[in-house]
PDB file of C-alpha atoms in Angstrom:
ATOM      1  CA  UNK A  48      19.521  -9.407  -1.374  1.00  0.00           C
ATOM      2  CA  UNK A  49      16.980  -9.474   1.457  1.00  0.00           C
ATOM      3  CA  UNK A  50      15.297  -6.346   2.697  1.00  0.00           C
ATOM      4  CA  UNK A  51      16.946  -3.710   0.524  1.00  0.00           C
ATOM      5  CA  UNK A  52      16.728  -2.347  -2.983  1.00  0.00           C
ATOM      6  CA  UNK A  53      18.913  -4.173  -5.433  1.00  0.00           C
ATOM      7  CA  UNK A  54      21.610  -2.296  -7.322  1.00  0.00           C
ATOM      8  CA  UNK A  55      19.515  -1.971 -10.479  1.00  0.00           C
ATOM      9  CA  UNK A  56      16.631  -0.362  -8.556  1.00  0.00           C
ATOM     10  CA  UNK A  57      19.045   1.971  -6.758  1.00  0.00           C
ATOM     11  CA  UNK A  58      20.455   3.081 -10.111  1.00  0.00           C
ATOM     12  CA  UNK A  59      16.972   3.625 -11.518  1.00  0.00           C
ATOM     13  CA  UNK A  60      15.931   5.737  -8.513  1.00  0.00           C
ATOM     14  CA  UNK A  61      19.150   7.759  -8.795  1.00  0.00           C
ATOM     15  CA  UNK A  62      18.478   8.314 -12.514  1.00  0.00           C
ATOM     16  CA  UNK A  63      14.915   9.442 -11.752  1.00  0.00           C
ATOM     17  CA  UNK A  64      16.231  11.893  -9.133  1.00  0.00           C
ATOM     18  CA  UNK A  65      18.762  13.328 -11.590  1.00  0.00           C
ATOM     19  CA  UNK A  66      15.974  13.862 -14.119  1.00  0.00           C
ATOM     20  CA  UNK A  67      13.861  15.542 -11.431  1.00  0.00           C
ATOM     21  CA  UNK A  68      16.768  17.839 -10.461  1.00  0.00           C
ATOM     22  CA  UNK A  69      17.448  18.694 -14.117  1.00  0.00           C
ATOM     23  CA  UNK A  70      13.845  19.681 -14.741  1.00  0.00           C
ATOM     24  CA  UNK A  71      13.674  21.704 -11.520  1.00  0.00           C
ATOM     25  CA  UNK A  72      16.872  23.615 -12.398  1.00  0.00           C
ATOM     26  CA  UNK A  73      16.072  24.307 -16.043  1.00  0.00           C
ATOM     27  CA  UNK A  74      13.200  26.377 -17.316  1.00  0.00           C
ATOM     28  CA  UNK A  75      11.890  25.075 -20.578  1.00  0.00           C
ATOM     29  CA  UNK A  76      10.517  27.772 -22.833  1.00  0.00           C
ATOM     30  CA  UNK A  77       8.128  27.607 -24.361  1.00  0.00           C
ATOM     31  CA  UNK A  78       6.511  25.376 -21.737  1.00  0.00           C
ATOM     32  CA  UNK A  79       5.754  21.888 -22.979  1.00  0.00           C
ATOM     33  CA  UNK A  80       2.649  20.500 -21.255  1.00  0.00           C
ATOM     34  CA  UNK A  81       3.726  16.876 -21.724  1.00  0.00           C
ATOM     35  CA  UNK A  82       7.076  17.592 -20.024  1.00  0.00           C
ATOM     36  CA  UNK A  83       5.213  19.079 -17.057  1.00  0.00           C
ATOM     37  CA  UNK A  84       3.018  15.967 -16.798  1.00  0.00           C
ATOM     38  CA  UNK A  85       5.982  13.595 -17.101  1.00  0.00           C
ATOM     39  CA  UNK A  86       8.038  15.572 -14.575  1.00  0.00           C
ATOM     40  CA  UNK A  87       5.169  15.287 -12.092  1.00  0.00           C
ATOM     41  CA  UNK A  88       4.947  11.556 -12.737  1.00  0.00           C
ATOM     42  CA  UNK A  89       8.682  11.112 -12.160  1.00  0.00           C
ATOM     43  CA  UNK A  90       8.499  13.039  -8.882  1.00  0.00           C
ATOM     44  CA  UNK A  91       5.541  10.944  -7.710  1.00  0.00           C
ATOM     45  CA  UNK A  92       7.244   7.712  -8.742  1.00  0.00           C
ATOM     46  CA  UNK A  93      10.413   8.648  -6.843  1.00  0.00           C
ATOM     47  CA  UNK A  94       8.296   9.030  -3.707  1.00  0.00           C
ATOM     48  CA  UNK A  95       6.613   5.674  -4.375  1.00  0.00           C
ATOM     49  CA  UNK A  96      10.001   3.998  -4.889  1.00  0.00           C
ATOM     50  CA  UNK A  97      11.262   5.369  -1.575  1.00  0.00           C
ATOM     51  CA  UNK A  98       8.100   4.115   0.168  1.00  0.00           C
ATOM     52  CA  UNK A  99       8.456   0.658  -1.405  1.00  0.00           C
ATOM     53  CA  UNK A 100      12.136   0.539  -0.412  1.00  0.00           C
ATOM     54  CA  UNK A 101      11.156   1.493   3.135  1.00  0.00           C
ATOM     55  CA  UNK A 102       8.505  -1.245   3.120  1.00  0.00           C
ATOM     56  CA  UNK A 103      11.181  -3.756   2.111  1.00  0.00           C
ATOM     57  CA  UNK A 104      13.434  -2.801   4.996  1.00  0.00           C
ATOM     58  CA  UNK A 105      10.645  -2.533   7.558  1.00  0.00           C
ATOM     59  CA  UNK A 106       9.086  -5.813   6.426  1.00  0.00           C
ATOM     60  CA  UNK A 107      12.420  -7.579   6.662  1.00  0.00           C
ATOM     61  CA  UNK A 108      12.926  -6.168  10.161  1.00  0.00           C
ATOM     62  CA  UNK A 109       9.493  -7.391  11.219  1.00  0.00           C
ATOM     63  CA  UNK A 110      10.235 -10.778   9.647  1.00  0.00           C
ATOM     64  CA  UNK A 111      13.555 -11.112  11.489  1.00  0.00           C
ATOM     65  CA  UNK A 112      12.146  -9.748  14.751  1.00  0.00           C
ATOM     66  CA  UNK A 113       9.186 -12.104  14.571  1.00  0.00           C
ATOM     67  CA  UNK A 114      11.484 -15.024  13.795  1.00  0.00           C
ATOM     68  CA  UNK A 115      13.769 -14.387  16.757  1.00  0.00           C
ATOM     69  CA  UNK A 116      10.929 -13.727  19.168  1.00  0.00           C
ATOM     70  CA  UNK A 117       9.016 -16.738  17.916  1.00  0.00           C
ATOM     71  CA  UNK A 118      11.982 -19.080  18.433  1.00  0.00           C
ATOM     72  CA  UNK A 119      12.423 -17.927  22.043  1.00  0.00           C
ATOM     73  CA  UNK A 120       8.701 -18.209  22.736  1.00  0.00           C
ATOM     74  CA  UNK A 121       8.526 -21.667  21.159  1.00  0.00           C
ATOM     75  CA  UNK A 122      11.237 -22.929  23.504  1.00  0.00           C
ATOM     76  CA  UNK A 123       9.502 -21.438  26.554  1.00  0.00           C
ATOM     77  CA  UNK A 124       6.111 -22.798  25.520  1.00  0.00           C
ATOM     78  CA  UNK A 125       7.551 -26.223  24.819  1.00  0.00           C
ATOM     79  CA  UNK A 126       9.206 -26.263  28.277  1.00  0.00           C
ATOM     80  CA  UNK A 127       5.873 -25.402  29.878  1.00  0.00           C
ATOM     81  CA  UNK A 128       4.049 -28.087  27.897  1.00  0.00           C
ATOM     82  CA  UNK A 129       6.632 -30.692  28.890  1.00  0.00           C
ATOM     83  CA  UNK A 130       6.285 -29.653  32.540  1.00  0.00           C
ATOM     84  CA  UNK A 131       2.483 -29.972  32.368  1.00  0.00           C
ATOM     85  CA  UNK A 132       2.822 -33.293  30.551  1.00  0.00           C
ATOM     86  CA  UNK A 133       5.239 -34.623  33.168  1.00  0.00           C
ATOM     87  CA  UNK A 134       2.850 -33.638  35.952  1.00  0.00           C
ATOM     88  CA  UNK A 135      -0.125 -35.219  34.151  1.00  0.00           C
ATOM     89  CA  UNK A 136       1.783 -38.449  33.669  1.00  0.00           C
ATOM     90  CA  UNK A 137       2.539 -38.515  37.401  1.00  0.00           C
ATOM     91  CA  UNK A 138      -1.189 -38.579  38.229  1.00  0.00           C
ATOM     92  CA  UNK A 139      -2.509 -41.997  39.331  1.00  0.00           C
ATOM     93  CA  UNK A 140      -3.897 -43.816  36.291  1.00  0.00           C
ATOM     94  CA  UNK A 141      -6.797 -45.358  38.194  1.00  0.00           C
ATOM     95  CA  UNK A 142      -8.041 -41.910  39.292  1.00  0.00           C
ATOM     96  CA  UNK A 143      -7.285 -40.166  36.007  1.00  0.00           C
ATOM     97  CA  UNK A 144      -7.816 -42.655  33.174  1.00  0.00           C
ATOM     98  CA  UNK A 145      -6.570 -41.536  29.759  1.00  0.00           C
ATOM     99  CA  UNK A 146      -4.656 -38.529  31.121  1.00  0.00           C
ATOM    100  CA  UNK A 147      -1.284 -39.990  30.252  1.00  0.00           C
ATOM    101  CA  UNK A 148      -2.296 -40.197  26.604  1.00  0.00           C
ATOM    102  CA  UNK A 149      -3.880 -36.725  26.515  1.00  0.00           C
ATOM    103  CA  UNK A 150      -0.779 -34.983  27.808  1.00  0.00           C
ATOM    104  CA  UNK A 151       1.914 -36.498  25.621  1.00  0.00           C
ATOM    105  CA  UNK A 152       4.457 -34.131  24.082  1.00  0.00           C
ATOM    106  CA  UNK A 153       6.304 -35.410  20.986  1.00  0.00           C
ATOM    107  CA  UNK A 154      10.099 -35.449  21.171  1.00  0.00           C
ATOM    108  CA  UNK A 155      10.323 -32.812  18.469  1.00  0.00           C
ATOM    109  CA  UNK A 156       7.750 -30.089  17.872  1.00  0.00           C
ATOM    110  CA  UNK A 157       7.380 -27.814  14.892  1.00  0.00           C
ATOM    111  CA  UNK A 158       5.843 -24.416  15.577  1.00  0.00           C
ATOM    112  CA  UNK A 159       2.312 -25.299  14.536  1.00  0.00           C
ATOM    113  CA  UNK A 160       2.507 -28.535  16.515  1.00  0.00           C
ATOM    114  CA  UNK A 161       3.519 -26.500  19.565  1.00  0.00           C
ATOM    115  CA  UNK A 162       0.421 -24.328  19.188  1.00  0.00           C
ATOM    116  CA  UNK A 163      -1.807 -27.356  18.559  1.00  0.00           C
ATOM    117  CA  UNK A 164      -0.383 -29.250  21.550  1.00  0.00           C
ATOM    118  CA  UNK A 165      -0.885 -26.187  23.765  1.00  0.00           C
ATOM    119  CA  UNK A 166      -4.506 -25.834  22.688  1.00  0.00           C
ATOM    120  CA  UNK A 167      -5.114 -29.567  23.223  1.00  0.00           C
ATOM    121  CA  UNK A 168      -3.658 -29.294  26.724  1.00  0.00           C
ATOM    122  CA  UNK A 169      -5.919 -26.332  27.473  1.00  0.00           C
ATOM    123  CA  UNK A 170      -8.961 -28.341  26.427  1.00  0.00           C
ATOM    124  CA  UNK A 171      -7.891 -31.344  28.521  1.00  0.00           C
ATOM    125  CA  UNK A 172      -6.916 -29.386  31.654  1.00  0.00           C
ATOM    126  CA  UNK A 173     -10.444 -28.239  32.539  1.00  0.00           C
ATOM    127  CA  UNK A 174     -11.762 -31.414  34.200  1.00  0.00           C
ATOM    128  CA  UNK A 175      -8.510 -32.125  36.081  1.00  0.00           C
ATOM    129  CA  UNK A 176      -7.320 -28.613  36.854  1.00  0.00           C
ATOM    130  CA  UNK A 177      -7.722 -29.179  40.613  1.00  0.00           C
ATOM    131  CA  UNK A 178      -5.179 -32.008  40.449  1.00  0.00           C
ATOM    132  CA  UNK A 179      -2.609 -29.600  38.997  1.00  0.00           C
ATOM    133  CA  UNK A 180      -3.377 -26.928  41.592  1.00  0.00           C
ATOM    134  CA  UNK A 181      -2.899 -29.573  44.321  1.00  0.00           C
ATOM    135  CA  UNK A 182       0.547 -30.166  42.816  1.00  0.00           C
ATOM    136  CA  UNK A 183       1.821 -26.581  43.240  1.00  0.00           C
ATOM    137  CA  UNK A 184       0.478 -25.058  40.017  1.00  0.00           C
ATOM    138  CA  UNK A 185      -1.009 -21.582  40.440  1.00  0.00           C
ATOM    139  CA  UNK A 186      -4.794 -21.405  40.137  1.00  0.00           C
ATOM    140  CA  UNK A 187      -4.493 -19.419  36.901  1.00  0.00           C
ATOM    141  CA  UNK A 188      -1.833 -21.602  35.239  1.00  0.00           C
ATOM    142  CA  UNK A 189      -4.211 -22.510  32.410  1.00  0.00           C
ATOM    143  CA  UNK A 190      -4.910 -18.817  31.728  1.00  0.00           C
ATOM    144  CA  UNK A 191      -1.181 -18.141  31.661  1.00  0.00           C
ATOM    145  CA  UNK A 192      -0.737 -21.026  29.224  1.00  0.00           C
ATOM    146  CA  UNK A 193      -3.481 -19.581  27.033  1.00  0.00           C
ATOM    147  CA  UNK A 194      -1.780 -16.166  27.084  1.00  0.00           C
ATOM    148  CA  UNK A 195       1.558 -17.744  26.234  1.00  0.00           C
ATOM    149  CA  UNK A 196       0.032 -19.521  23.235  1.00  0.00           C
ATOM    150  CA  UNK A 197      -1.618 -16.287  22.060  1.00  0.00           C
ATOM    151  CA  UNK A 198       1.654 -14.346  22.281  1.00  0.00           C
ATOM    152  CA  UNK A 199       3.431 -17.114  20.372  1.00  0.00           C
ATOM    153  CA  UNK A 200       0.772 -16.999  17.647  1.00  0.00           C
ATOM    154  CA  UNK A 201       1.162 -13.208  17.509  1.00  0.00           C
ATOM    155  CA  UNK A 202       4.918 -13.530  16.955  1.00  0.00           C
ATOM    156  CA  UNK A 203       4.211 -16.005  14.159  1.00  0.00           C
ATOM    157  CA  UNK A 204       1.819 -13.503  12.581  1.00  0.00           C
ATOM    158  CA  UNK A 205       4.383 -10.710  12.889  1.00  0.00           C
ATOM    159  CA  UNK A 206       6.925 -12.836  11.046  1.00  0.00           C
ATOM    160  CA  UNK A 207       4.481 -13.731   8.280  1.00  0.00           C
ATOM    161  CA  UNK A 208       3.170 -10.170   7.891  1.00  0.00           C
ATOM    162  CA  UNK A 209       6.735  -8.828   7.815  1.00  0.00           C
ATOM    163  CA  UNK A 210       7.630 -11.257   5.060  1.00  0.00           C
ATOM    164  CA  UNK A 211       4.505 -10.259   3.133  1.00  0.00           C
ATOM    165  CA  UNK A 212       5.318  -6.545   3.498  1.00  0.00           C
ATOM    166  CA  UNK A 213       8.884  -7.142   2.335  1.00  0.00           C
ATOM    167  CA  UNK A 214       7.680  -9.054  -0.723  1.00  0.00           C
ATOM    168  CA  UNK A 215       5.059  -6.441  -1.560  1.00  0.00           C
ATOM    169  CA  UNK A 216       7.700  -3.728  -1.268  1.00  0.00           C
ATOM    170  CA  UNK A 217      10.000  -5.634  -3.582  1.00  0.00           C
ATOM    171  CA  UNK A 218       7.386  -6.354  -6.232  1.00  0.00           C
ATOM    172  CA  UNK A 219       5.905  -2.854  -5.938  1.00  0.00           C
ATOM    173  CA  UNK A 220       9.333  -1.351  -6.380  1.00  0.00           C
ATOM    174  CA  UNK A 221       9.820  -3.241  -9.629  1.00  0.00           C
ATOM    175  CA  UNK A 222       6.501  -2.005 -11.006  1.00  0.00           C
ATOM    176  CA  UNK A 223       7.184   1.569  -9.892  1.00  0.00           C
ATOM    177  CA  UNK A 224      10.618   1.608 -11.478  1.00  0.00           C
ATOM    178  CA  UNK A 225       9.225   0.282 -14.771  1.00  0.00           C
ATOM    179  CA  UNK A 226       6.732   3.170 -14.816  1.00  0.00           C
ATOM    180  CA  UNK A 227       9.506   5.633 -13.970  1.00  0.00           C
ATOM    181  CA  UNK A 228      11.697   4.289 -16.777  1.00  0.00           C
ATOM    182  CA  UNK A 229       8.874   4.766 -19.310  1.00  0.00           C
ATOM    183  CA  UNK A 230       8.300   8.361 -18.151  1.00  0.00           C
ATOM    184  CA  UNK A 231      12.038   9.164 -18.115  1.00  0.00           C
ATOM    185  CA  UNK A 232      12.593   7.672 -21.565  1.00  0.00           C
ATOM    186  CA  UNK A 233       9.744   9.782 -22.944  1.00  0.00           C
ATOM    187  CA  UNK A 234      11.111  12.888 -21.222  1.00  0.00           C
ATOM    188  CA  UNK A 235      14.549  12.155 -22.630  1.00  0.00           C
ATOM    189  CA  UNK A 236      13.121  11.862 -26.116  1.00  0.00           C
ATOM    190  CA  UNK A 237      11.197  15.150 -25.791  1.00  0.00           C
ATOM    191  CA  UNK A 238      14.070  17.099 -24.242  1.00  0.00           C
ATOM    192  CA  UNK A 239      16.605  15.869 -26.770  1.00  0.00           C
ATOM    193  CA  UNK A 240      14.570  17.609 -29.490  1.00  0.00           C
TER     194      UNK A 240
END
């Protein structure tokens, strides 16, 4: 299951909470130092498990949010690149040699290709920017393109970082619950005596 604790982890956290409640409600006399240490560990591990579970959910939300935003931005950026490419191809070849080839947009673009094509266009626009401005482009259209590429890259990063956070939460939760199980099993053995 994506983004949430699995059933086994939920059961382990619930078990750890029950142990914590039991220890808090029952006074053990004479005091057993090892029980005190283990009870503190269980309490700490419950907090860690809740944090890791929260990281899973938050990371998955960032992943999904970045994915949706990135898809919308990719379409908008691709439209802009096609518009720039169409304008460049309309420039007279004798006055602008090689421009047709520099401003080609493949029929299908993957996300990284979209970024790469945008950056290539930015590099190629400089010497012929005036020709675009003469054809109804705003004077800062290249700056706007650069900003659009940067925002698209940021959405890609958000997606990747969200996925990383979700995975770290998941793996961290497994480690935390293993530690909690060891502490609870030892507590169980001590308290059963």
